[in-house]
Tab-separated table of C-alpha atoms and ligand atoms in Angstrom:
chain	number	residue	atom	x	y	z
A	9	UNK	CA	17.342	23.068	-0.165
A	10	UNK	CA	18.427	22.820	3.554
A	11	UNK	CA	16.318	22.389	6.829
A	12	UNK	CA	14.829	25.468	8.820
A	13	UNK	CA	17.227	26.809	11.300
A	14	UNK	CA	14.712	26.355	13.743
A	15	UNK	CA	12.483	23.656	14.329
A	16	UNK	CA	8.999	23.435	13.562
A	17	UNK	CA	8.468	20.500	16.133
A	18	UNK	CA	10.968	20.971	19.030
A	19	UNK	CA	12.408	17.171	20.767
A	20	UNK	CA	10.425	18.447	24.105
A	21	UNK	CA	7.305	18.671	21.836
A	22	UNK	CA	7.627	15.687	20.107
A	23	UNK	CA	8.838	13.726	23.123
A	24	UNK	CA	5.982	14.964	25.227
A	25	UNK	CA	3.096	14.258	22.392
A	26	UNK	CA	4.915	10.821	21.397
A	27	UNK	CA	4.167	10.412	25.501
A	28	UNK	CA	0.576	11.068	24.824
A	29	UNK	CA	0.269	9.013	22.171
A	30	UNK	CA	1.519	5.685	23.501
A	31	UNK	CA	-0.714	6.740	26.623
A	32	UNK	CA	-4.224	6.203	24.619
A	33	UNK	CA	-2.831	3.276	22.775
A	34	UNK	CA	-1.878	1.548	25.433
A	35	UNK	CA	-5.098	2.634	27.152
A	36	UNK	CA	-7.202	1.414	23.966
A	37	UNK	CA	-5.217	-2.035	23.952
A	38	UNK	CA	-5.129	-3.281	27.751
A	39	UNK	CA	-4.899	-6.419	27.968
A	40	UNK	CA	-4.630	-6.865	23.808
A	41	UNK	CA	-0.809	-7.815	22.366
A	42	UNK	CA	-0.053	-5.125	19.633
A	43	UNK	CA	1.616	-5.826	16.963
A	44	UNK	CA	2.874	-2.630	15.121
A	45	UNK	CA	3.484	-2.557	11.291
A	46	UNK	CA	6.058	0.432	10.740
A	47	UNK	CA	6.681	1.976	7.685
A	48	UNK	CA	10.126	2.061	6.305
A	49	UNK	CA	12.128	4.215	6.526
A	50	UNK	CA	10.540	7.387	8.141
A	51	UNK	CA	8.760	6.457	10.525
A	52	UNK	CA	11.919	4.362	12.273
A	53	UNK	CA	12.229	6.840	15.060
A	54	UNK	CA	8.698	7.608	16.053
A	55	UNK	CA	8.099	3.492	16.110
A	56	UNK	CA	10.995	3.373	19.008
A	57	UNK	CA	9.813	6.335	21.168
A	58	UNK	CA	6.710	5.011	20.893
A	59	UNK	CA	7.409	1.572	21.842
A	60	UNK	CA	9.588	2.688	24.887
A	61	UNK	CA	6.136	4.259	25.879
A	62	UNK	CA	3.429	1.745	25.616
A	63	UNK	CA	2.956	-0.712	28.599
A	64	UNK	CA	1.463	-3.514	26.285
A	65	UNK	CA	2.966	-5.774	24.589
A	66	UNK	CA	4.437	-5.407	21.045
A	67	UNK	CA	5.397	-7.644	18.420
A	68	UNK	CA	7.070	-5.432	15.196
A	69	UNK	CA	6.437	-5.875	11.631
A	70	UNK	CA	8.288	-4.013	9.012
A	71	UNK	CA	7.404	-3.233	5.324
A	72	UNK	CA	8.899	-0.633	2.762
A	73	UNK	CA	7.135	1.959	0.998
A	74	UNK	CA	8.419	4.423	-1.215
A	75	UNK	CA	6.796	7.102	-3.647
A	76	UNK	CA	8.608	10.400	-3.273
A	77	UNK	CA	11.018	12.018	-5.705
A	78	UNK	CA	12.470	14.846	-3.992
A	79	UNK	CA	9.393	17.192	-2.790
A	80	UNK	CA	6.787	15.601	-5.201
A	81	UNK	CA	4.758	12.283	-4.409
A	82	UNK	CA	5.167	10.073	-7.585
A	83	UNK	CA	1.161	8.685	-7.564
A	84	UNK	CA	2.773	5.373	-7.700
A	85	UNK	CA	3.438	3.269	-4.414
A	86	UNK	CA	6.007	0.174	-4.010
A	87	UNK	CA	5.314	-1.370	-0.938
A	88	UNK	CA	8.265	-4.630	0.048
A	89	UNK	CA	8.513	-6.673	2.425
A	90	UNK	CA	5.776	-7.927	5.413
A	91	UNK	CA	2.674	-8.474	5.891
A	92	UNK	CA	0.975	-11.720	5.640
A	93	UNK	CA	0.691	-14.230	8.372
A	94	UNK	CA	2.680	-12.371	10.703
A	95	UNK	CA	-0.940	-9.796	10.958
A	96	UNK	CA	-3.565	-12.169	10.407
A	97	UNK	CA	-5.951	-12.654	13.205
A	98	UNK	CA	-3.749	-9.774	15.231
A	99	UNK	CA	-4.081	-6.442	16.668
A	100	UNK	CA	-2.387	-4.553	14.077
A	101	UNK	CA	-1.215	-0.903	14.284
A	102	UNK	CA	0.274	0.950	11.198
A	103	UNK	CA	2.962	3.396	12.182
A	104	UNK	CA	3.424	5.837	9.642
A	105	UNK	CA	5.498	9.467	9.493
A	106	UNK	CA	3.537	11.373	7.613
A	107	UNK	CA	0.075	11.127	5.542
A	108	UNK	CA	-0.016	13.174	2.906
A	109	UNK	CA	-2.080	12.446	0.003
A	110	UNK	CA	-2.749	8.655	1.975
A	111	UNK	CA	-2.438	7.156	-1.048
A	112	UNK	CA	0.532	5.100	0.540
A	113	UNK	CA	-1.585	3.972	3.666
A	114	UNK	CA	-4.375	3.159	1.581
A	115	UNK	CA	-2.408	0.857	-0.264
A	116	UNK	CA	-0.968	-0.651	2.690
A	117	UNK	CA	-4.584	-0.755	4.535
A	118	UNK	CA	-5.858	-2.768	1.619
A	119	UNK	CA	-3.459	-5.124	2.075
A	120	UNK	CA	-3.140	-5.423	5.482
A	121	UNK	CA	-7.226	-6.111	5.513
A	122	UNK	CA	-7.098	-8.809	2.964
A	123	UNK	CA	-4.404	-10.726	5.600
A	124	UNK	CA	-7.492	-10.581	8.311
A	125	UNK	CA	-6.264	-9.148	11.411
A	126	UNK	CA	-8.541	-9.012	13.705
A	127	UNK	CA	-8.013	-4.693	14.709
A	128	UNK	CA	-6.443	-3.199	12.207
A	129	UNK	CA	-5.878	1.178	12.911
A	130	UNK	CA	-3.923	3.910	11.814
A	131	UNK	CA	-1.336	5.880	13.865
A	132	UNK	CA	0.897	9.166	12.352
A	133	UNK	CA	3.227	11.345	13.801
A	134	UNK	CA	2.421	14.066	11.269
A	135	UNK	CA	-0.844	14.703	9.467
A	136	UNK	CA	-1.158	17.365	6.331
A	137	UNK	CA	-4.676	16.931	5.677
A	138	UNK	CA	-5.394	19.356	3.109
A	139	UNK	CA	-3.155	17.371	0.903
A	140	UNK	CA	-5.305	14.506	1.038
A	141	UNK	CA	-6.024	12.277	-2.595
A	142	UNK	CA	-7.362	9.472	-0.917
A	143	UNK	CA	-9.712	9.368	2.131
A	144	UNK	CA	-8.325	7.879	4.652
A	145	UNK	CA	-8.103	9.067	8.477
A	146	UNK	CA	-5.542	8.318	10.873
A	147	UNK	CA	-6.771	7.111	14.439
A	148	UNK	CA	-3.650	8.483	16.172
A	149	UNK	CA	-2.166	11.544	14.702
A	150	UNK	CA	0.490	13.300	16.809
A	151	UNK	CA	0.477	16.607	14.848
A	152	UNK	CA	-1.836	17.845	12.150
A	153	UNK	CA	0.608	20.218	9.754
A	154	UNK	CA	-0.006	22.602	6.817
A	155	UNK	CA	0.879	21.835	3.209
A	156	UNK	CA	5.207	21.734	4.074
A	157	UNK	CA	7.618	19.604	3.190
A	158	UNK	CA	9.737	18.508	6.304
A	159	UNK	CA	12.732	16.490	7.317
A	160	UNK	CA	13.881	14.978	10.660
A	161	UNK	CA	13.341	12.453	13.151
A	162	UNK	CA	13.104	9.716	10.732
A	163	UNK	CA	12.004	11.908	7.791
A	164	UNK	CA	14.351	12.295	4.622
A	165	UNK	CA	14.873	14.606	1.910
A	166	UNK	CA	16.533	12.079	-0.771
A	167	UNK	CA	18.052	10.157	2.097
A	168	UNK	CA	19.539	13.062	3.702
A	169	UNK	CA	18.228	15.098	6.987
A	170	UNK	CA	16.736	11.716	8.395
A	171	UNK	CA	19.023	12.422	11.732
A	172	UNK	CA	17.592	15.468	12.626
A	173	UNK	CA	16.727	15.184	15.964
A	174	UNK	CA	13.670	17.391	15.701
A	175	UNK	CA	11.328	17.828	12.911
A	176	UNK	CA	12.253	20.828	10.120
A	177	UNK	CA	10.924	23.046	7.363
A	178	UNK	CA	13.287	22.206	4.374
A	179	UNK	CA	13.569	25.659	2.448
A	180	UNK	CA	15.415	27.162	-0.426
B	220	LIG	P1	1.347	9.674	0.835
B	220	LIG	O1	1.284	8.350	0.163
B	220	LIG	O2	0.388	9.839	1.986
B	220	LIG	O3	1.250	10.817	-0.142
B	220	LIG	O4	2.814	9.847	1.338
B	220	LIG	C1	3.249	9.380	2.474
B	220	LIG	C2	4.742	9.285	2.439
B	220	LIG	O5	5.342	10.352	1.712
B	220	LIG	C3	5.234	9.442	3.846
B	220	LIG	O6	5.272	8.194	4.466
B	220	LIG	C4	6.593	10.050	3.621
B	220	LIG	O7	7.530	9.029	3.413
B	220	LIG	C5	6.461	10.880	2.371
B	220	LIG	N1	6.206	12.300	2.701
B	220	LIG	C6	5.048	12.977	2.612
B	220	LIG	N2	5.188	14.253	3.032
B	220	LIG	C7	6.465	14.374	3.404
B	220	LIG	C8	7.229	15.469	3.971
B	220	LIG	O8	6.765	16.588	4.221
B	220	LIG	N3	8.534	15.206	4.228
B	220	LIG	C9	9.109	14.009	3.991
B	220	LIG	N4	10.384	13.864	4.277
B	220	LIG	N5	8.428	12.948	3.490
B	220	LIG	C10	7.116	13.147	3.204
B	221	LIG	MG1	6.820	7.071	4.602
């Protein structure tokens, strides 16, 4: 398995959308302090374009999640690390890579809710809804993909490909 020769999200696009992105959010917040809760490891990348874009202020929270094996989502989601007083009675943001079946944001959703934040949303570089389990909707989503498996920009195939600097197919 290797990534696409060519990208399927170029650094223009995803530089220009990322732009977009932190536009509305920072339109949405005026005036609010953010504080962004970014998913280990994947979404690393998108979290510090994004930051370099919004014009409010950002406090960071980190927490691990993990529940792929190679191509295939396990079912089973490990979450480490954050969230409890460092969200409560906050503006939260998630900051995810991907949602693919959600079951790994709803996890973290539920537990970010039971820490009382007082805004709690959703934002995704990448979106594959058709491979949704769970329902759970993303109030940012910077692109909505089909059912692939890519690498790049933050995103890892076994802890390879994660330097990319665009986004990738990974095929045979
Ligand atoms: P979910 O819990 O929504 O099924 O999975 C979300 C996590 O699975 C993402 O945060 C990401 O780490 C991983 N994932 C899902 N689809 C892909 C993909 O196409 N490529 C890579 N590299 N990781 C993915
Ligand atoms: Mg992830």
């Amino acid at each position: 398995m290797r990534p696409s020769k060519d990208p399927l999200l170029s650094t223009q696009t995803i530089e220009a959308r990322v732009g977009e992105l932190a536009g509305a959010i920072s339109r949405d917040y005026e005036g609010r302090e953010l504080t962004l809760v970014v998913v280990l490891k994947g979404a690393v990348f998108f979290a510090a374009d994004l930051i370099k874009r919004l014009t409010v202020p950002v406090r960071l929270v980190f927490v691990r999640a993990r529940s792929y094996q190679d191509t295939e989502s396990t079912g089973r989601v490990e979450l480490t690390g954050g969230p409890g007083d460092e969200v409560a009675g906050r503006h939260v943001l998630v900051v995810e890579d991907i949602l693919d079946t959600g079951r790994t944001c709803t996890v973290l959703l539920e537990r970010l809710r039971a820490a009382q934040p007082a805004t709690l949303a959703l934002c995704t570089l990448l979106d594959k809804p058709s491979r949704r389990v769970t329902p759970v909707e993303a109030d940012y989503v910077g692109f909505a993909i089909d059912n692939l498996f890519v690498v790049g920009y933050g995103l890892d195939f076994n802890e390879e490909y994660r330097d990319l600097k665009a986004v990738h197919l990974l095929e045979e």
